[in-house]
Amino acid sequence: MLNFTVGPVMSSEAVRAIGQEHVPYFRTPEFSEVMFENERLVREFAHAPQDSRVCFMTGSGTASMEATVMNVLSPKDKAIVVNGGSFGHRFVELLQLHQIPHHEISLDYGQPLTEAHLAPLANQGYTAFLVNMGETSTGVLYDMPMIARFCQANGLLLIVDAISTFLADPFDMEALGADVMITGSQKALACPPGISLIVLSPRALERVNQNHSVSMYLDLKSALKNGERGQTPFTPAVGTLLQINQRLRDIKAAGGVESELKRMKMLSQDFRQKVAPLPFKMFTTSPQNGVTALSPQGISAYDIFTTLKDEYQIWICPNGGDLRDRVFRVGHLGALTTDDNTTLINAMLDMQKRGLIK
Ligand SMILES: *Cc1c(COP(=O)(O)O)cnc(C)c1O
């Protein structure tokens, strides 16, 4: 199997080897050391400001999105949320569910966010800004420096869902003045699903400590307290945390986050060059490194996904809803190489020869 989806993605041999072992008991100083190292490396790779903390939550990325909304925000906030696809929509639903007043910036699929969207919202009493740095459903990378300038000028707390962009696109929490960064184990971390994590700036930590707890399992106060001794309140996905540790150490040994970002950029550019002669259109002008969204012509995007899966044992990522037949996505996250890109392109060329791609 060759997996070009956007998660779960393929893991390195070293990460997979851990998956084969027994899962150890975790209330030990040894496991606490692993957790301290995980926190240290995540903070380093996110360029988190001093005195930031990291919460490791057992649950997929959405658990950390929800924990953030419940613990960092309160009904006294007035948030701005960018909705350019299914993950932006998820933030909107979470704000609705938890009764956080908000204004939604609704974008067409694939459309970038511009100054024109933000200007009317300046000086309107907003307190927080929520954005999916990469809207993985359409492959759009938002202009984070522009968003950060707006947030700084208006004193807004900046909450960034970097679930598909952390370790794939440049992200400097301190330079952006971002307060929260969220990611998950099955995207660029290239581990099995089960863990998501939240990096909190000192300003975000202050809010967590001031707000009333509204959940037991997703309570960040208790996650932070336990984290002080390298532990979690409840049994975490221990095996996945050990795999995350391996992956973070491997990135560090290979030159750190900058090398990993270079590798990701090289992989996505290699694919985009190789796919250019095929009759697909790039779905967005500002793509993330982790995913290329493409529109085929005269054939259903979903059928391309199905044929590649059933006849070539290659998985690309289909879209759901309105985009099902219009867009497919090729992920670049995980243990992929330029040779793997060539294998996928050759399969697409073969489909073209057979008249299945026109
Ligand atoms: C994958 C992803 C999520 C979270 O999805 P889960 O299925 O809950 O892990 C959230 N936001 C973005 C941008 C994503 O790519």
mmCIF file of C-alpha atoms and ligand atoms in Angstrom:
data_model
loop_
_atom_site.group_PDB
_atom_site.id
_atom_site.type_symbol
_atom_site.label_atom_id
_atom_site.label_comp_id
_atom_site.label_asym_id
_atom_site.label_seq_id
_atom_site.Cartn_x
_atom_site.Cartn_y
_atom_site.Cartn_z
ATOM 1 C CA MET A 1 0.000 0.000 0.000
ATOM 2 C CA LEU A 2 1.152 3.492 -0.804
ATOM 3 C CA ASN A 3 -0.671 6.140 1.217
ATOM 4 C CA PHE A 4 -1.032 9.712 -0.051
ATOM 5 C CA THR A 5 -3.987 10.597 2.181
ATOM 6 C CA VAL A 6 -3.730 13.374 4.779
ATOM 7 C CA GLY A 7 -3.954 11.134 7.796
ATOM 8 C CA PRO A 8 -3.391 8.601 9.085
ATOM 9 C CA VAL A 9 -0.227 8.625 6.980
ATOM 10 C CA MET A 10 2.693 6.216 6.618
ATOM 11 C CA SER A 11 5.094 5.970 9.568
ATOM 12 C CA SER A 12 8.840 5.367 9.590
ATOM 13 C CA GLU A 13 10.175 1.917 10.360
ATOM 14 C CA ALA A 14 11.404 3.093 13.775
ATOM 15 C CA VAL A 15 7.915 4.372 14.686
ATOM 16 C CA ARG A 16 6.269 1.181 13.435
ATOM 17 C CA ALA A 17 8.693 -0.984 15.424
ATOM 18 C CA ILE A 18 7.399 0.603 18.651
ATOM 19 C CA GLY A 19 3.851 -0.329 17.613
ATOM 20 C CA GLN A 20 4.884 -3.971 17.701
ATOM 21 C CA GLU A 21 6.020 -3.854 21.346
ATOM 22 C CA HIS A 22 3.954 -4.351 24.499
ATOM 23 C CA VAL A 23 2.599 -1.078 25.862
ATOM 24 C CA PRO A 24 4.346 -0.307 29.167
ATOM 25 C CA TYR A 25 2.872 0.826 32.477
ATOM 26 C CA PHE A 26 3.121 4.600 32.529
ATOM 27 C CA ARG A 27 3.039 5.901 36.138
ATOM 28 C CA THR A 28 6.825 5.722 36.227
ATOM 29 C CA PRO A 29 9.702 8.221 36.261
ATOM 30 C CA GLU A 30 10.856 6.708 32.950
ATOM 31 C CA PHE A 31 7.585 7.554 31.194
ATOM 32 C CA SER A 32 7.583 11.017 32.777
ATOM 33 C CA GLU A 33 11.012 11.602 31.190
ATOM 34 C CA VAL A 34 9.563 10.693 27.779
ATOM 35 C CA MET A 35 6.733 13.181 28.326
ATOM 36 C CA PHE A 36 9.127 15.946 29.411
ATOM 37 C CA GLU A 37 11.179 15.370 26.293
ATOM 38 C CA ASN A 38 8.033 15.392 24.113
ATOM 39 C CA GLU A 39 7.028 18.721 25.632
ATOM 40 C CA ARG A 40 10.523 20.172 25.190
ATOM 41 C CA LEU A 41 10.808 19.146 21.527
ATOM 42 C CA VAL A 42 7.285 20.287 20.591
ATOM 43 C CA ARG A 43 7.966 23.680 22.181
ATOM 44 C CA GLU A 44 11.252 23.945 20.296
ATOM 45 C CA PHE A 45 9.754 22.940 16.916
ATOM 46 C CA ALA A 46 6.796 25.335 17.367
ATOM 47 C CA HIS A 47 9.129 28.189 18.412
ATOM 48 C CA ALA A 48 6.886 28.575 21.442
ATOM 49 C CA PRO A 49 7.527 31.564 23.709
ATOM 50 C CA GLN A 50 9.219 31.070 27.063
ATOM 51 C CA ASP A 51 7.043 29.580 29.796
ATOM 52 C CA SER A 52 4.652 28.033 27.278
ATOM 53 C CA ARG A 53 3.260 24.621 28.130
ATOM 54 C CA VAL A 54 2.074 21.644 26.106
ATOM 55 C CA CYS A 55 -0.957 19.473 26.927
ATOM 56 C CA PHE A 56 -1.040 15.974 25.417
ATOM 57 C CA MET A 57 -4.664 14.925 25.019
ATOM 58 C CA THR A 58 -5.852 11.414 24.259
ATOM 59 C CA GLY A 59 -8.260 11.967 21.419
ATOM 60 C CA SER A 60 -7.989 13.015 17.778
ATOM 61 C CA GLY A 61 -7.318 16.603 16.696
ATOM 62 C CA THR A 62 -10.926 17.595 17.271
ATOM 63 C CA ALA A 63 -10.585 16.762 20.998
ATOM 64 C CA SER A 64 -7.887 19.418 21.276
ATOM 65 C CA MET A 65 -9.925 21.899 19.219
ATOM 66 C CA GLU A 66 -12.816 21.379 21.621
ATOM 67 C CA ALA A 67 -10.589 21.477 24.726
ATOM 68 C CA THR A 68 -9.204 24.800 23.485
ATOM 69 C CA VAL A 69 -12.650 26.307 22.940
ATOM 70 C CA MET A 70 -13.840 25.073 26.363
ATOM 71 C CA ASN A 71 -10.777 26.058 28.412
ATOM 72 C CA VAL A 72 -9.265 29.106 26.725
ATOM 73 C CA LEU A 73 -12.501 30.853 25.763
ATOM 74 C CA SER A 74 -15.639 31.658 27.729
ATOM 75 C CA PRO A 75 -19.071 33.109 26.935
ATOM 76 C CA LYS A 76 -17.578 36.515 27.786
ATOM 77 C CA ASP A 77 -15.431 36.344 24.632
ATOM 78 C CA LYS A 78 -16.284 37.653 21.205
ATOM 79 C CA ALA A 79 -14.414 35.586 18.647
ATOM 80 C CA ILE A 80 -13.673 35.825 14.940
ATOM 81 C CA VAL A 81 -13.514 32.475 13.138
ATOM 82 C CA VAL A 82 -12.370 31.729 9.588
ATOM 83 C CA ASN A 83 -14.566 29.187 7.798
ATOM 84 C CA GLY A 84 -13.137 28.132 4.436
ATOM 85 C CA GLY A 85 -14.024 24.443 4.542
ATOM 86 C CA SER A 86 -14.904 21.532 6.771
ATOM 87 C CA PHE A 87 -12.293 22.245 9.468
ATOM 88 C CA GLY A 88 -13.212 25.929 9.719
ATOM 89 C CA HIS A 89 -16.824 24.799 9.922
ATOM 90 C CA ARG A 90 -15.855 22.532 12.842
ATOM 91 C CA PHE A 91 -14.527 25.518 14.806
ATOM 92 C CA VAL A 92 -17.815 27.359 14.097
ATOM 93 C CA GLU A 93 -19.813 24.371 15.390
ATOM 94 C CA LEU A 94 -17.682 24.207 18.539
ATOM 95 C CA LEU A 95 -18.197 27.912 19.217
ATOM 96 C CA GLN A 96 -21.941 27.461 18.744
ATOM 97 C CA LEU A 97 -22.110 24.398 20.988
ATOM 98 C CA HIS A 98 -20.170 26.105 23.775
ATOM 99 C CA GLN A 99 -22.074 29.371 23.349
ATOM 100 C CA ILE A 100 -19.102 31.564 22.597
ATOM 101 C CA PRO A 101 -20.274 34.709 20.754
ATOM 102 C CA HIS A 102 -18.550 34.806 17.367
ATOM 103 C CA HIS A 103 -18.413 36.308 13.912
ATOM 104 C CA GLU A 104 -17.806 33.922 11.045
ATOM 105 C CA ILE A 105 -15.706 34.895 8.014
ATOM 106 C CA SER A 106 -17.156 32.591 5.399
ATOM 107 C CA LEU A 107 -14.908 31.949 2.384
ATOM 108 C CA ASP A 108 -15.571 30.104 -0.853
ATOM 109 C CA TYR A 109 -13.746 26.767 -1.086
ATOM 110 C CA GLY A 110 -10.110 27.334 -1.989
ATOM 111 C CA GLN A 111 -10.327 31.131 -1.574
ATOM 112 C CA PRO A 112 -7.521 32.817 0.376
ATOM 113 C CA LEU A 113 -8.196 35.173 3.290
ATOM 114 C CA THR A 114 -7.283 38.794 2.488
ATOM 115 C CA GLU A 115 -6.952 42.175 4.207
ATOM 116 C CA ALA A 116 -10.367 43.035 2.787
ATOM 117 C CA HIS A 117 -11.981 40.335 4.942
ATOM 118 C CA LEU A 118 -10.274 41.605 8.093
ATOM 119 C CA ALA A 119 -10.455 45.394 7.742
ATOM 120 C CA PRO A 120 -14.170 45.745 8.635
ATOM 121 C CA LEU A 121 -13.584 43.759 11.839
ATOM 122 C CA ALA A 122 -10.944 46.075 13.315
ATOM 123 C CA ASN A 123 -11.829 47.873 16.569
ATOM 124 C CA GLN A 124 -15.135 46.053 17.044
ATOM 125 C CA GLY A 125 -14.504 44.662 20.519
ATOM 126 C CA TYR A 126 -13.403 41.205 19.425
ATOM 127 C CA THR A 127 -11.231 39.227 21.855
ATOM 128 C CA ALA A 128 -10.048 36.129 19.981
ATOM 129 C CA PHE A 129 -9.314 34.841 16.477
ATOM 130 C CA LEU A 130 -9.590 31.184 15.452
ATOM 131 C CA VAL A 131 -8.102 29.847 12.232
ATOM 132 C CA ASN A 132 -7.037 26.557 10.700
ATOM 133 C CA MET A 133 -3.603 27.563 9.416
ATOM 134 C CA GLY A 134 -4.093 24.978 6.668
ATOM 135 C CA GLU A 135 -7.714 24.251 5.683
ATOM 136 C CA THR A 136 -6.847 20.649 4.855
ATOM 137 C CA SER A 137 -10.182 20.018 3.114
ATOM 138 C CA THR A 138 -9.190 22.360 0.272
ATOM 139 C CA GLY A 139 -5.413 22.504 0.800
ATOM 140 C CA VAL A 140 -5.369 26.276 1.413
ATOM 141 C CA LEU A 141 -2.608 27.785 3.542
ATOM 142 C CA TYR A 142 -3.768 31.057 5.108
ATOM 143 C CA ASP A 143 -1.505 34.105 5.336
ATOM 144 C CA MET A 144 -0.456 33.804 8.968
ATOM 145 C CA PRO A 145 1.732 36.940 9.148
ATOM 146 C CA MET A 146 -1.244 39.003 7.910
ATOM 147 C CA ILE A 147 -3.544 37.394 10.484
ATOM 148 C CA ALA A 148 -0.948 37.909 13.228
ATOM 149 C CA ARG A 149 -0.610 41.631 12.392
ATOM 150 C CA PHE A 150 -4.380 42.020 12.608
ATOM 151 C CA CYS A 151 -4.509 40.187 15.943
ATOM 152 C CA GLN A 152 -1.656 42.229 17.385
ATOM 153 C CA ALA A 153 -3.177 45.524 16.235
ATOM 154 C CA ASN A 154 -6.491 44.576 17.856
ATOM 155 C CA GLY A 155 -5.222 42.774 20.955
ATOM 156 C CA LEU A 156 -6.813 39.466 19.931
ATOM 157 C CA LEU A 157 -5.894 36.090 21.323
ATOM 158 C CA LEU A 158 -4.709 34.003 18.332
ATOM 159 C CA ILE A 159 -5.754 30.335 18.289
ATOM 160 C CA VAL A 160 -4.189 28.303 15.498
ATOM 161 C CA ASP A 161 -5.278 24.852 14.378
ATOM 162 C CA ALA A 162 -1.986 23.705 12.850
ATOM 163 C CA ILE A 163 -3.078 20.077 12.741
ATOM 164 C CA SER A 164 -1.984 19.560 9.117
ATOM 165 C CA THR A 165 0.720 22.258 9.013
ATOM 166 C CA PHE A 166 2.885 21.778 12.127
ATOM 167 C CA LEU A 167 6.172 20.225 10.850
ATOM 168 C CA ALA A 168 5.101 20.839 7.229
ATOM 169 C CA ASP A 169 4.799 24.635 6.801
ATOM 170 C CA PRO A 170 6.873 27.258 8.638
ATOM 171 C CA PHE A 171 5.262 28.229 11.941
ATOM 172 C CA ASP A 172 6.850 30.469 14.548
ATOM 173 C CA MET A 173 4.513 30.850 17.486
ATOM 174 C CA GLU A 174 6.603 33.560 19.134
ATOM 175 C CA ALA A 175 7.144 35.663 15.991
ATOM 176 C CA LEU A 176 3.408 35.467 15.188
ATOM 177 C CA GLY A 177 2.424 36.198 18.772
ATOM 178 C CA ALA A 178 0.158 33.142 18.603
ATOM 179 C CA ASP A 179 -1.353 31.949 21.893
ATOM 180 C CA VAL A 180 -2.505 28.434 21.065
ATOM 181 C CA MET A 181 -1.226 25.880 18.578
ATOM 182 C CA ILE A 182 -3.031 22.585 18.080
ATOM 183 C CA THR A 183 -1.806 19.499 16.250
ATOM 184 C CA GLY A 184 -2.498 15.773 16.051
ATOM 185 C CA SER A 185 -0.447 12.562 15.960
ATOM 186 C CA GLN A 186 -1.656 11.231 12.605
ATOM 187 C CA LYS A 187 -0.735 14.176 10.358
ATOM 188 C CA ALA A 188 2.856 15.447 9.911
ATOM 189 C CA LEU A 189 3.861 13.742 13.161
ATOM 190 C CA ALA A 190 3.287 10.574 11.113
ATOM 191 C CA CYS A 191 2.254 8.393 14.035
ATOM 192 C CA PRO A 192 -0.951 6.423 14.563
ATOM 193 C CA PRO A 193 -4.011 8.487 15.568
ATOM 194 C CA GLY A 194 -4.929 8.832 19.239
ATOM 195 C CA ILE A 195 -3.035 11.844 20.563
ATOM 196 C CA SER A 196 -3.521 15.529 19.889
ATOM 197 C CA LEU A 197 -1.639 18.309 21.585
ATOM 198 C CA ILE A 198 -2.107 21.922 22.538
ATOM 199 C CA VAL A 199 0.725 24.432 22.991
ATOM 200 C CA LEU A 200 -0.359 27.295 25.267
ATOM 201 C CA SER A 201 1.370 30.677 25.566
ATOM 202 C CA PRO A 202 1.593 32.339 28.999
ATOM 203 C CA ARG A 203 -1.404 34.503 28.032
ATOM 204 C CA ALA A 204 -3.441 31.402 27.120
ATOM 205 C CA LEU A 205 -2.345 29.676 30.351
ATOM 206 C CA GLU A 206 -3.615 32.605 32.342
ATOM 207 C CA ARG A 207 -7.020 32.291 30.680
ATOM 208 C CA VAL A 208 -7.167 28.545 31.341
ATOM 209 C CA ASN A 209 -6.467 29.166 35.005
ATOM 210 C CA GLN A 210 -9.081 31.909 35.267
ATOM 211 C CA ASN A 211 -11.893 30.130 33.408
ATOM 212 C CA HIS A 212 -14.252 27.695 35.120
ATOM 213 C CA SER A 213 -13.726 24.064 34.156
ATOM 214 C CA VAL A 214 -16.635 22.824 32.039
ATOM 215 C CA SER A 215 -15.404 19.306 31.283
ATOM 216 C CA MET A 216 -13.608 16.649 33.280
ATOM 217 C CA TYR A 217 -11.880 14.648 30.533
ATOM 218 C CA LEU A 218 -10.905 17.725 28.520
ATOM 219 C CA ASP A 219 -9.966 19.901 31.499
ATOM 220 C CA LEU A 220 -6.690 21.640 30.700
ATOM 221 C CA LYS A 221 -6.151 22.808 34.302
ATOM 222 C CA SER A 222 -5.807 19.207 35.361
ATOM 223 C CA ALA A 223 -3.774 18.289 32.238
ATOM 224 C CA LEU A 224 -1.352 21.110 33.065
ATOM 225 C CA LYS A 225 -1.124 20.177 36.738
ATOM 226 C CA ASN A 226 -0.351 16.543 35.906
ATOM 227 C CA GLY A 227 2.040 17.637 33.179
ATOM 228 C CA GLU A 228 4.224 19.286 35.796
ATOM 229 C CA ARG A 229 5.339 15.770 36.784
ATOM 230 C CA GLY A 230 5.340 14.415 33.214
ATOM 231 C CA GLN A 231 1.990 12.690 33.647
ATOM 232 C CA THR A 232 -1.616 12.867 32.422
ATOM 233 C CA PRO A 233 -4.795 12.771 34.547
ATOM 234 C CA PHE A 234 -6.070 9.551 32.927
ATOM 235 C CA THR A 235 -4.505 6.667 30.991
ATOM 236 C CA PRO A 236 -3.243 8.236 27.769
ATOM 237 C CA ALA A 237 -2.571 6.511 24.429
ATOM 238 C CA VAL A 238 0.774 5.419 25.906
ATOM 239 C CA GLY A 239 2.017 3.627 22.799
ATOM 240 C CA THR A 240 1.308 6.612 20.539
ATOM 241 C CA LEU A 241 3.132 8.924 22.966
ATOM 242 C CA LEU A 242 6.204 6.657 22.768
ATOM 243 C CA GLN A 243 5.971 6.732 18.964
ATOM 244 C CA ILE A 244 5.692 10.536 19.018
ATOM 245 C CA ASN A 245 8.854 10.604 21.141
ATOM 246 C CA GLN A 246 10.710 8.506 18.544
ATOM 247 C CA ARG A 247 9.513 10.727 15.703
ATOM 248 C CA LEU A 248 10.424 13.985 17.472
ATOM 249 C CA ARG A 249 13.897 12.644 18.300
ATOM 250 C CA ASP A 250 14.393 11.497 14.707
ATOM 251 C CA ILE A 251 13.491 14.988 13.433
ATOM 252 C CA LYS A 252 15.922 16.518 15.925
ATOM 253 C CA ALA A 253 18.711 14.114 14.880
ATOM 254 C CA ALA A 254 18.107 14.885 11.179
ATOM 255 C CA GLY A 255 18.642 18.621 11.677
ATOM 256 C CA GLY A 256 15.520 19.784 13.507
ATOM 257 C CA VAL A 257 12.320 21.361 12.286
ATOM 258 C CA GLU A 258 13.987 23.451 9.553
ATOM 259 C CA SER A 259 15.302 20.328 7.786
ATOM 260 C CA GLU A 260 11.917 18.679 8.062
ATOM 261 C CA LEU A 261 10.208 21.750 6.548
ATOM 262 C CA LYS A 262 12.711 21.714 3.661
ATOM 263 C CA ARG A 263 12.014 18.045 3.033
ATOM 264 C CA MET A 264 8.266 18.698 3.002
ATOM 265 C CA LYS A 265 8.608 21.615 0.600
ATOM 266 C CA MET A 266 10.850 19.579 -1.694
ATOM 267 C CA LEU A 267 8.379 16.653 -1.711
ATOM 268 C CA SER A 268 5.345 18.799 -2.532
ATOM 269 C CA GLN A 269 7.203 20.765 -5.228
ATOM 270 C CA ASP A 270 8.488 17.528 -6.766
ATOM 271 C CA PHE A 271 4.920 16.227 -6.985
ATOM 272 C CA ARG A 272 3.510 19.476 -8.388
ATOM 273 C CA GLN A 273 6.168 19.516 -11.108
ATOM 274 C CA LYS A 274 5.546 15.900 -12.028
ATOM 275 C CA VAL A 275 1.739 16.272 -12.095
ATOM 276 C CA ALA A 276 1.765 19.453 -14.211
ATOM 277 C CA PRO A 277 1.465 17.664 -17.614
ATOM 278 C CA LEU A 278 -1.685 15.825 -16.452
ATOM 279 C CA PRO A 279 -5.090 17.451 -17.098
ATOM 280 C CA PHE A 280 -5.715 18.595 -13.499
ATOM 281 C CA LYS A 281 -6.034 22.138 -12.186
ATOM 282 C CA MET A 282 -4.545 23.269 -8.868
ATOM 283 C CA PHE A 283 -7.593 23.997 -6.687
ATOM 284 C CA THR A 284 -5.946 26.860 -4.808
ATOM 285 C CA THR A 285 -3.260 29.447 -5.510
ATOM 286 C CA SER A 286 -1.917 29.287 -1.934
ATOM 287 C CA PRO A 287 -1.323 25.587 -1.214
ATOM 288 C CA GLN A 288 0.013 24.046 1.976
ATOM 289 C CA ASN A 289 3.175 21.895 1.758
ATOM 290 C CA GLY A 290 1.317 18.940 3.214
ATOM 291 C CA VAL A 291 -1.371 18.557 0.570
ATOM 292 C CA THR A 292 -2.080 19.293 -3.103
ATOM 293 C CA ALA A 293 -5.768 19.660 -4.003
ATOM 294 C CA LEU A 294 -6.487 19.060 -7.684
ATOM 295 C CA SER A 295 -9.550 19.378 -9.930
ATOM 296 C CA PRO A 296 -9.853 16.946 -12.802
ATOM 297 C CA GLN A 297 -11.879 17.744 -15.922
ATOM 298 C CA GLY A 298 -14.580 15.591 -17.482
ATOM 299 C CA ILE A 299 -14.269 12.835 -14.881
ATOM 300 C CA SER A 300 -15.328 12.478 -11.254
ATOM 301 C CA ALA A 301 -12.545 13.144 -8.743
ATOM 302 C CA TYR A 302 -14.023 10.415 -6.569
ATOM 303 C CA ASP A 303 -13.695 7.846 -9.375
ATOM 304 C CA ILE A 304 -9.982 8.623 -9.647
ATOM 305 C CA PHE A 305 -9.638 7.885 -5.920
ATOM 306 C CA THR A 306 -11.547 4.592 -6.265
ATOM 307 C CA THR A 307 -9.615 3.383 -9.313
ATOM 308 C CA LEU A 308 -6.226 4.178 -7.767
ATOM 309 C CA LYS A 309 -7.235 2.333 -4.578
ATOM 310 C CA ASP A 310 -8.773 -0.737 -6.219
ATOM 311 C CA GLU A 311 -6.535 -1.187 -9.249
ATOM 312 C CA TYR A 312 -3.192 0.324 -8.224
ATOM 313 C CA GLN A 313 -3.188 -0.073 -4.405
ATOM 314 C CA ILE A 314 -2.466 3.647 -4.064
ATOM 315 C CA TRP A 315 -4.498 5.792 -1.705
ATOM 316 C CA ILE A 316 -5.085 9.437 -2.433
ATOM 317 C CA CYS A 317 -7.580 11.467 -0.410
ATOM 318 C CA PRO A 318 -11.111 11.956 -1.702
ATOM 319 C CA ASN A 319 -13.275 14.919 -0.713
ATOM 320 C CA GLY A 320 -16.756 14.701 0.723
ATOM 321 C CA GLY A 321 -19.845 16.846 0.372
ATOM 322 C CA ASP A 322 -20.026 19.422 -2.404
ATOM 323 C CA LEU A 323 -16.455 18.752 -3.517
ATOM 324 C CA ARG A 324 -16.785 14.956 -3.850
ATOM 325 C CA ASP A 325 -16.683 14.889 -7.633
ATOM 326 C CA ARG A 326 -14.713 18.108 -8.166
ATOM 327 C CA VAL A 327 -11.594 17.731 -6.045
ATOM 328 C CA PHE A 328 -9.179 15.057 -4.925
ATOM 329 C CA ARG A 329 -6.193 15.626 -2.681
ATOM 330 C CA VAL A 330 -2.693 14.202 -2.704
ATOM 331 C CA GLY A 331 -1.058 14.339 0.707
ATOM 332 C CA HIS A 332 2.684 14.671 1.179
ATOM 333 C CA LEU A 333 2.772 13.987 4.920
ATOM 334 C CA GLY A 334 4.488 10.951 6.379
ATOM 335 C CA ALA A 335 7.187 8.578 5.222
ATOM 336 C CA LEU A 336 6.976 9.352 1.472
ATOM 337 C CA THR A 337 9.778 9.871 -1.060
ATOM 338 C CA THR A 338 10.164 11.402 -4.526
ATOM 339 C CA ASP A 339 10.184 7.825 -5.890
ATOM 340 C CA ASP A 340 6.740 7.355 -4.350
ATOM 341 C CA ASN A 341 5.607 10.495 -6.193
ATOM 342 C CA THR A 342 6.858 8.933 -9.443
ATOM 343 C CA THR A 343 4.928 5.734 -8.703
ATOM 344 C CA LEU A 344 1.711 7.732 -8.258
ATOM 345 C CA ILE A 345 2.319 9.780 -11.410
ATOM 346 C CA ASN A 346 2.992 6.606 -13.427
ATOM 347 C CA ALA A 347 -0.309 5.154 -12.201
ATOM 348 C CA MET A 348 -2.118 8.339 -13.258
ATOM 349 C CA LEU A 349 -0.399 8.257 -16.683
ATOM 350 C CA ASP A 350 -1.493 4.647 -17.057
ATOM 351 C CA MET A 351 -5.085 5.634 -16.221
ATOM 352 C CA GLN A 352 -4.813 8.357 -18.858
ATOM 353 C CA LYS A 353 -3.645 5.792 -21.434
ATOM 354 C CA ARG A 354 -6.660 3.639 -20.540
ATOM 355 C CA GLY A 355 -8.959 6.628 -21.076
ATOM 356 C CA LEU A 356 -9.863 6.826 -17.359
ATOM 357 C CA ILE A 357 -8.328 10.293 -17.057
ATOM 358 C CA LYS A 358 -9.050 12.703 -19.890
HETATM 359 C C1 LIG B 1 -7.146 16.459 10.500
HETATM 360 C C2 LIG B 1 -7.515 17.809 10.906
HETATM 361 C C3 LIG B 1 -8.275 18.055 12.055
HETATM 362 C C4 LIG B 1 -8.702 17.033 13.070
HETATM 363 O O1 LIG B 1 -9.281 15.921 12.658
HETATM 364 P P1 LIG B 1 -9.390 14.645 13.615
HETATM 365 O O2 LIG B 1 -10.057 13.673 12.712
HETATM 366 O O3 LIG B 1 -10.196 14.998 14.794
HETATM 367 O O4 LIG B 1 -7.974 14.266 13.982
HETATM 368 C C5 LIG B 1 -8.575 19.354 12.383
HETATM 369 N N1 LIG B 1 -8.154 20.375 11.635
HETATM 370 C C6 LIG B 1 -7.398 20.190 10.543
HETATM 371 C C7 LIG B 1 -6.939 21.381 9.785
HETATM 372 C C8 LIG B 1 -7.060 18.911 10.136
HETATM 373 O O5 LIG B 1 -6.300 18.730 9.039
#
